[in-house]
CSV table of C-alpha atoms in Angstrom, one decimal:
chain,number,residue,atom,x,y,z
A,27,MET,CA,99.9,100.6,144.8
A,28,SER,CA,99.1,102.9,147.8
A,29,THR,CA,96.2,104.7,146.0
A,30,GLY,CA,93.2,103.4,144.0
A,31,HIS,CA,93.9,102.6,140.5
A,32,LEU,CA,91.4,103.9,137.7
A,33,THR,CA,91.6,102.0,134.4
A,34,ILE,CA,89.9,103.7,131.5
A,35,ASP,CA,89.2,101.7,128.4
A,36,LEU,CA,89.5,104.0,125.4
A,37,ALA,CA,88.5,101.1,123.0
A,38,ALA,CA,85.2,100.7,124.8
A,39,LEU,CA,84.7,104.5,124.6
A,40,ALA,CA,85.2,104.4,120.9
A,41,ALA,CA,83.0,101.4,120.5
A,42,ASN,CA,80.2,103.2,122.3
A,43,TRP,CA,80.5,106.2,120.1
A,44,ARG,CA,80.3,104.0,117.0
A,45,SER,CA,77.3,102.1,118.4
A,46,LEU,CA,75.4,105.3,119.0
A,47,ASN,CA,76.5,106.8,115.7
A,48,ALA,CA,75.2,103.7,114.0
A,49,LEU,CA,71.7,104.4,115.3
A,50,THR,CA,71.6,107.8,113.5
A,51,SER,CA,71.8,109.0,109.9
A,52,CYS,CA,73.0,112.4,110.9
A,53,ASP,CA,76.2,113.9,112.3
A,54,THR,CA,77.2,112.7,115.7
A,55,ALA,CA,79.2,114.9,118.0
A,56,ALA,CA,80.5,114.2,121.5
A,57,VAL,CA,79.9,115.9,124.8
A,58,ILE,CA,83.1,115.9,126.8
A,59,LYS,CA,82.4,118.5,129.4
A,60,ALA,CA,83.6,118.2,133.0
A,61,ASP,CA,86.9,116.8,131.9
A,62,ALA,CA,85.1,114.1,129.8
A,63,TYR,CA,82.8,113.2,132.8
A,64,GLY,CA,86.0,112.9,134.9
A,65,LEU,CA,87.9,110.6,132.6
A,66,GLY,CA,90.3,113.1,131.0
A,67,SER,CA,89.2,115.3,128.2
A,68,ASP,CA,92.5,115.3,126.3
A,69,ARG,CA,92.7,111.6,125.9
A,70,VAL,CA,89.0,111.1,125.3
A,71,ALA,CA,89.0,113.9,122.7
A,72,LYS,CA,91.9,112.3,120.8
A,73,THR,CA,90.2,108.9,120.9
A,74,LEU,CA,86.9,110.2,119.5
A,75,ALA,CA,88.7,112.4,116.9
A,76,LYS,CA,90.2,109.2,115.5
A,77,GLN,CA,86.8,107.8,115.1
A,78,GLY,CA,85.7,110.8,113.0
A,79,VAL,CA,84.2,113.1,115.6
A,80,ARG,CA,84.6,116.7,114.5
A,81,THR,CA,82.3,118.5,116.9
A,82,PHE,CA,82.8,118.5,120.7
A,83,TYR,CA,80.6,120.2,123.4
A,84,VAL,CA,82.1,121.5,126.7
A,85,ALA,CA,80.2,123.3,129.5
A,86,MET,CA,82.3,126.4,129.8
A,87,ALA,CA,84.9,128.2,127.8
A,88,GLU,CA,87.9,127.4,130.0
A,89,GLU,CA,87.3,123.6,129.3
A,90,GLY,CA,87.9,124.3,125.6
A,91,ALA,CA,91.6,124.8,126.0
A,92,ALA,CA,92.5,121.2,126.7
A,93,ILE,CA,90.3,120.1,123.8
A,94,ARG,CA,91.8,122.5,121.3
A,95,ALA,CA,95.3,121.3,122.3
A,96,ALA,CA,94.2,117.7,121.8
A,97,VAL,CA,92.3,117.8,118.6
A,98,GLY,CA,93.9,120.8,116.7
A,99,ASP,CA,92.4,123.6,114.8
A,100,LYS,CA,89.9,121.8,112.5
A,101,ALA,CA,87.5,120.5,115.1
A,102,GLN,CA,84.5,122.6,116.3
A,103,ILE,CA,84.4,123.1,120.1
A,104,ARG,CA,81.1,124.4,121.3
A,105,VAL,CA,80.5,126.0,124.7
A,106,LEU,CA,77.1,125.1,126.2
A,107,THR,CA,76.9,128.0,128.7
A,108,GLY,CA,77.5,130.5,125.8
A,109,HIS,CA,79.3,133.7,125.7
A,110,MET,CA,79.7,134.8,129.4
A,111,ARG,CA,81.1,138.1,130.5
A,112,GLY,CA,84.8,137.9,130.4
A,113,ASP,CA,84.9,135.0,127.8
A,114,THR,CA,85.5,137.1,124.7
A,115,ASP,CA,89.3,136.7,124.6
A,116,ILE,CA,89.3,132.9,125.2
A,117,ILE,CA,86.5,132.4,122.7
A,118,ALA,CA,88.5,134.4,120.0
A,119,ASP,CA,91.9,132.9,120.9
A,120,LEU,CA,90.8,129.4,120.8
A,121,ASN,CA,88.2,129.7,118.1
A,122,LEU,CA,85.4,128.4,120.3
A,123,ILE,CA,81.7,128.5,119.4
A,124,PRO,CA,79.5,129.7,122.0
A,125,ILE,CA,75.9,128.4,122.2
A,126,LEU,CA,74.0,131.6,122.9
A,127,ASN,CA,71.2,131.2,125.6
A,128,SER,CA,69.9,134.7,126.1
A,129,LEU,CA,69.4,138.1,124.6
A,130,ASP,CA,72.2,139.4,126.6
A,131,GLN,CA,74.6,136.8,125.3
A,132,ILE,CA,73.4,137.4,121.8
A,133,LYS,CA,74.1,141.2,122.2
A,134,ARG,CA,77.4,140.5,123.8
A,135,HIS,CA,78.6,138.1,121.1
A,136,PHE,CA,77.4,140.2,118.2
A,137,GLU,CA,79.1,143.4,119.5
A,138,ALA,CA,82.3,141.9,120.7
A,139,LEU,CA,82.9,139.2,118.0
A,140,PRO,CA,80.6,140.1,115.1
A,141,ASP,CA,82.2,137.8,112.5
A,142,ALA,CA,82.8,134.8,114.9
A,143,PRO,CA,80.7,131.6,114.7
A,144,PHE,CA,78.0,130.9,117.2
A,145,GLY,CA,75.1,128.6,117.9
A,146,LEU,CA,71.7,129.1,119.5
A,147,GLN,CA,69.8,127.3,122.2
A,148,LEU,CA,66.1,127.4,122.6
A,149,ASP,CA,64.1,126.5,125.7
A,150,THR,CA,61.4,124.0,124.8
A,151,GLY,CA,60.3,123.4,128.4
A,152,MET,CA,63.1,122.4,130.6
A,153,ASN,CA,63.5,126.0,131.9
A,154,ARG,CA,67.2,125.7,132.4
A,155,LEU,CA,69.1,127.3,129.4
A,156,GLY,CA,67.9,128.8,126.2
A,157,LEU,CA,65.8,131.4,124.5
A,158,GLU,CA,62.0,131.4,125.3
A,159,TRP,CA,59.4,131.9,122.7
A,160,ASP,CA,59.1,135.7,122.9
A,161,ASP,CA,62.9,136.2,122.9
A,162,TRP,CA,63.4,133.8,120.0
A,163,ALA,CA,60.6,135.6,118.0
A,164,ALA,CA,62.3,139.0,118.6
A,165,VAL,CA,65.8,137.9,117.4
A,166,ALA,CA,65.3,134.9,115.1
A,167,GLU,CA,65.4,136.9,111.9
A,168,GLU,CA,68.6,138.7,112.7
A,169,ALA,CA,70.3,135.8,114.4
A,170,LEU,CA,69.6,133.3,111.5
A,171,ARG,CA,70.8,135.9,109.0
A,172,ARG,CA,74.3,135.7,110.6
A,173,LYS,CA,74.2,131.9,110.0
A,174,PRO,CA,74.6,130.1,113.3
A,175,VAL,CA,76.2,126.7,113.1
A,176,VAL,CA,73.4,125.0,115.1
A,177,VAL,CA,70.0,125.7,116.6
A,178,MET,CA,69.5,123.3,119.6
A,179,SER,CA,67.4,122.4,122.6
A,180,HIS,CA,67.8,119.8,125.4
A,181,LEU,CA,65.3,117.1,126.5
A,182,ALA,CA,64.4,117.0,130.2
A,183,CYS,CA,63.1,113.4,130.4
A,184,ALA,CA,64.9,111.5,127.5
A,185,ASP,CA,66.0,108.8,129.9
A,186,GLU,CA,62.3,107.9,130.4
A,187,PRO,CA,61.1,106.8,127.0
A,188,ASP,CA,57.4,106.9,127.7
A,189,HIS,CA,57.5,110.3,129.5
A,190,PRO,CA,55.0,112.8,128.0
A,191,MET,CA,57.6,115.5,128.2
A,192,ASN,CA,59.5,114.0,125.3
A,193,PRO,CA,56.8,114.3,122.6
A,194,TYR,CA,55.8,117.7,124.1
A,195,GLN,CA,59.3,119.1,123.7
A,196,LEU,CA,59.7,117.6,120.3
A,197,ASP,CA,56.5,119.4,119.2
A,198,VAL,CA,57.7,122.7,120.6
A,199,PHE,CA,61.0,122.4,118.9
A,200,HIS,CA,59.3,121.8,115.6
A,201,GLN,CA,57.1,124.8,116.2
A,202,MET,CA,60.1,127.0,117.0
A,203,THR,CA,62.4,125.8,114.2
A,204,ASP,CA,60.5,124.3,111.2
A,205,GLY,CA,61.3,126.1,108.1
A,206,ILE,CA,64.8,127.3,109.1
A,207,THR,CA,67.8,126.1,107.1
A,208,THR,CA,70.3,126.0,110.1
A,209,PRO,CA,71.2,122.6,111.3
A,210,ARG,CA,69.1,121.5,114.2
A,211,SER,CA,70.0,119.4,117.3
A,212,LEU,CA,67.8,118.0,120.1
A,213,ALA,CA,69.1,114.6,121.1
A,214,ALA,CA,71.8,113.6,123.5
A,215,THR,CA,72.2,109.9,124.5
A,216,GLY,CA,68.6,109.4,125.6
A,217,GLY,CA,67.3,111.3,122.6
A,218,ILE,CA,69.2,109.1,120.3
A,219,LEU,CA,67.5,106.1,121.8
A,220,LEU,CA,64.0,107.7,121.4
A,221,GLY,CA,64.3,107.2,117.7
A,222,PRO,CA,65.0,109.0,114.4
A,223,GLU,CA,62.2,111.6,114.8
A,224,TYR,CA,64.4,113.2,117.6
A,225,HIS,CA,67.7,113.1,115.6
A,226,PHE,CA,67.3,116.1,113.2
A,227,ASP,CA,70.7,117.1,111.8
A,228,GLU,CA,73.0,116.3,114.7
A,229,CYS,CA,73.0,114.2,117.9
A,230,ARG,CA,75.4,114.9,120.8
A,231,PRO,CA,75.8,111.9,123.1
A,232,GLY,CA,77.4,112.3,126.4
A,233,ILE,CA,76.9,109.7,129.2
A,234,GLY,CA,76.4,106.8,126.8
A,235,LEU,CA,80.0,107.2,125.6
A,236,TYR,CA,81.2,106.6,129.1
A,237,GLY,CA,79.2,103.4,129.8
A,238,GLY,CA,76.2,104.9,131.5
A,239,LEU,CA,72.5,104.6,131.3
A,240,PRO,CA,70.2,105.0,129.5
A,241,PHE,CA,72.4,103.4,126.9
A,242,GLU,CA,72.0,99.8,128.1
A,243,ASP,CA,74.1,98.3,125.4
A,244,ALA,CA,77.2,100.4,126.3
A,245,ARG,CA,80.5,98.7,127.0
A,246,PRO,CA,81.9,99.5,130.5
A,247,VAL,CA,84.6,102.1,130.2
A,248,VAL,CA,85.8,102.5,133.8
A,249,ARG,CA,87.3,100.1,136.3
A,250,LEU,CA,88.3,101.2,139.8
A,251,ASP,CA,90.5,98.9,141.9
A,252,LEU,CA,91.2,99.8,145.5
A,253,PRO,CA,94.3,98.5,147.3
A,254,VAL,CA,93.9,96.6,150.6
A,255,VAL,CA,96.0,98.3,153.4
A,256,GLN,CA,95.3,96.0,156.2
A,257,ILE,CA,93.4,92.7,157.1
A,258,ARG,CA,92.2,91.8,160.6
A,259,ASP,CA,90.0,89.1,162.2
A,260,LEU,CA,87.0,90.1,164.4
A,261,THR,CA,85.1,88.0,166.8
A,262,ALA,CA,81.4,88.1,166.8
A,263,GLY,CA,80.0,91.2,168.5
A,264,GLU,CA,83.0,93.4,167.6
A,265,VAL,CA,82.2,96.7,165.9
A,266,VAL,CA,83.6,98.5,162.9
A,267,GLY,CA,84.2,102.2,162.0
A,268,TYR,CA,82.9,105.6,163.2
A,269,GLY,CA,79.8,105.5,165.3
A,270,ASN,CA,80.0,101.7,165.7
A,271,SER,CA,77.7,101.6,162.7
A,272,TRP,CA,78.3,97.9,162.0
A,273,GLN,CA,78.6,94.9,164.3
A,274,ALA,CA,79.9,91.4,163.3
A,275,GLU,CA,77.4,88.7,163.8
A,276,ARG,CA,80.0,86.0,163.2
A,277,PRO,CA,83.7,85.6,163.2
A,278,THR,CA,84.7,88.1,160.4
A,279,ARG,CA,87.8,88.7,158.3
A,280,LEU,CA,87.9,92.4,157.5
A,281,ALA,CA,89.8,94.3,154.9
A,282,THR,CA,90.5,98.0,155.0
A,283,VAL,CA,91.0,99.5,151.5
A,284,ALA,CA,92.5,102.9,150.8
A,285,ALA,CA,89.7,105.2,149.4
A,286,GLY,CA,86.9,107.2,150.8
A,287,TYR,CA,84.7,110.2,150.3
A,288,ALA,CA,87.8,112.4,149.5
A,289,ASP,CA,88.1,110.1,146.4
A,290,GLY,CA,84.5,110.6,145.3
A,291,LEU,CA,83.0,107.5,147.0
A,292,HIS,CA,80.3,109.2,148.8
A,293,ARG,CA,79.2,108.1,152.3
A,294,ALA,CA,75.7,107.2,150.9
A,295,LEU,CA,77.4,104.2,149.2
A,296,ALA,CA,77.6,102.5,152.6
A,297,ARG,CA,73.9,101.6,152.2
A,298,GLY,CA,74.6,98.2,150.6
A,299,ALA,CA,77.6,98.6,148.1
A,300,MET,CA,79.7,95.7,147.2
A,301,LEU,CA,83.3,95.4,146.4
A,302,TRP,CA,84.5,92.6,144.1
A,303,HIS,CA,87.3,90.1,144.0
A,304,GLY,CA,87.0,88.5,140.5
A,305,PRO,CA,83.4,87.2,140.5
A,306,ASN,CA,83.0,87.3,144.2
A,307,ALA,CA,81.1,90.0,145.9
A,308,CYS,CA,82.2,91.4,149.3
A,309,PRO,CA,79.9,93.7,151.3
A,310,LEU,CA,81.1,97.1,152.3
A,311,VAL,CA,80.6,97.4,156.2
A,312,GLY,CA,80.6,100.3,158.5
A,313,ARG,CA,80.9,103.9,157.3
A,314,ILE,CA,82.8,105.3,154.4
A,315,SER,CA,85.4,107.7,155.9
A,316,MET,CA,87.6,110.1,154.2
A,317,ASP,CA,90.4,107.8,153.2
A,318,ALA,CA,89.3,104.2,154.1
A,319,ILE,CA,86.6,101.7,153.5
A,320,THR,CA,86.0,98.5,155.4
A,321,VAL,CA,84.9,95.3,153.6
A,322,ASP,CA,83.8,91.9,154.8
A,323,ILE,CA,86.0,89.3,153.0
A,324,THR,CA,85.2,86.3,155.3
A,325,ASP,CA,83.9,84.3,152.4
A,326,LEU,CA,86.9,84.7,150.1
A,327,ARG,CA,89.3,81.8,149.8
A,328,ASP,CA,92.3,84.0,149.7
A,329,ASP,CA,93.2,87.4,151.0
A,330,PRO,CA,93.0,89.9,148.2
A,331,ALA,CA,95.6,92.6,147.4
A,332,SER,CA,92.9,94.8,146.0
A,333,LEU,CA,89.2,95.0,145.6
A,334,ALA,CA,87.2,96.6,142.7
A,335,ILE,CA,84.3,99.0,143.3
A,336,LEU,CA,83.8,99.6,139.6
A,337,CYS,CA,84.0,96.7,137.3
A,338,ALA,CA,82.0,94.5,134.9
A,339,GLU,CA,80.1,93.0,137.8
A,340,GLN,CA,79.3,96.5,139.2
A,341,PRO,CA,79.1,99.1,136.5
A,342,VAL,CA,78.7,102.7,137.3
A,343,ASP,CA,75.0,103.0,137.3
A,344,ARG,CA,74.6,99.9,139.6
A,345,LEU,CA,77.0,101.5,142.1
A,346,ALA,CA,75.1,104.8,141.8
A,347,GLN,CA,71.7,103.1,142.4
A,348,THR,CA,73.2,101.9,145.8
A,349,GLY,CA,74.0,105.4,146.8
A,350,GLY,CA,70.8,106.9,145.6
A,351,THR,CA,72.3,108.9,142.8
A,352,ILE,CA,73.2,108.6,139.1
A,353,GLY,CA,76.2,107.5,137.1
A,354,TYR,CA,77.0,111.0,136.1
A,355,GLU,CA,77.7,111.9,139.7
A,356,ILE,CA,79.8,108.8,140.3
A,357,LEU,CA,82.0,109.5,137.2
A,358,THR,CA,82.5,113.2,137.7
A,359,SER,CA,83.3,112.8,141.4
A,360,LEU,CA,86.2,110.4,140.9
A,361,GLY,CA,89.0,111.9,142.8
A,362,ASN,CA,92.5,113.0,141.5
A,363,ARG,CA,94.4,110.7,144.0
A,364,TYR,CA,93.8,107.7,141.8
A,365,SER,CA,96.5,106.6,139.5
A,366,ARG,CA,95.2,106.3,136.0
A,367,ARG,CA,96.0,103.8,133.1
A,368,TYR,CA,94.5,104.2,129.7
A,369,VAL,CA,94.0,100.9,127.8
A,370,GLY,CA,92.7,100.2,124.3
């Protein structure tokens, strides 16, 4: 094993979807954009389809190809960035459903594919994607007459249950959509956890499927083991890595493992990250370089063949916190040099 080894637990993924689905009384879709948050959209889509998922969300039309090949013709694949210029052929060929976000997209879709399905996104305060009040008022009657598959919006602060933005957006969504017969969707993972008033007709979890917060009951989905390339002994006072950024205060046994920022392990993780040998934590020392990380293994009884940086003892959000980021970024940054094994 000359590269890091990524283990993806599909049984845990399926269990997380079932757990989130059990919290709702409506349809539960799945967000598998960005190659299923870096874990392989084809395998993830097949696993979730076996659980009964029939609606999948991707970010852009090109991502729909792998999903369509994985799940066949019956599933709905919805594109969150809508109908972009140049997307018409792929939307038609793969039977994708764009979530239209603007007047320009609505015009483009109705002119190019007048009989093709679509959804609509409304902006309820996040100011990122979606129709604002005046635009919605101008097109609502015609757009709803064409029977969109969903009218949706997105919560900006759902990972903070007490944030006032949550009830504010809920109220705006009600004002913009109450009385329509089209299915409505507001909640992703965080919205599901806010409670039934946020669920409407469909929920669409993303990060919670992959073991991330705010779904604290999620089962870990990802394990990342890094091979030890070399072990050396240092005397007190010797330095390690670029810039002499770490100095041994005692006789130290040092392991160098094969991974670095080229593999998605950002340099900021050097601010206190641990690697694990079973239940034993070993501090990362020195800087993270492109292909190598150095680890203090002095307190281990035996020399390890590999060390884990993502594991039950250090799930994705705990590692992310060390680097001052979020679990989403850790997952979607995982490099393509890792060997991969799917279990479960």
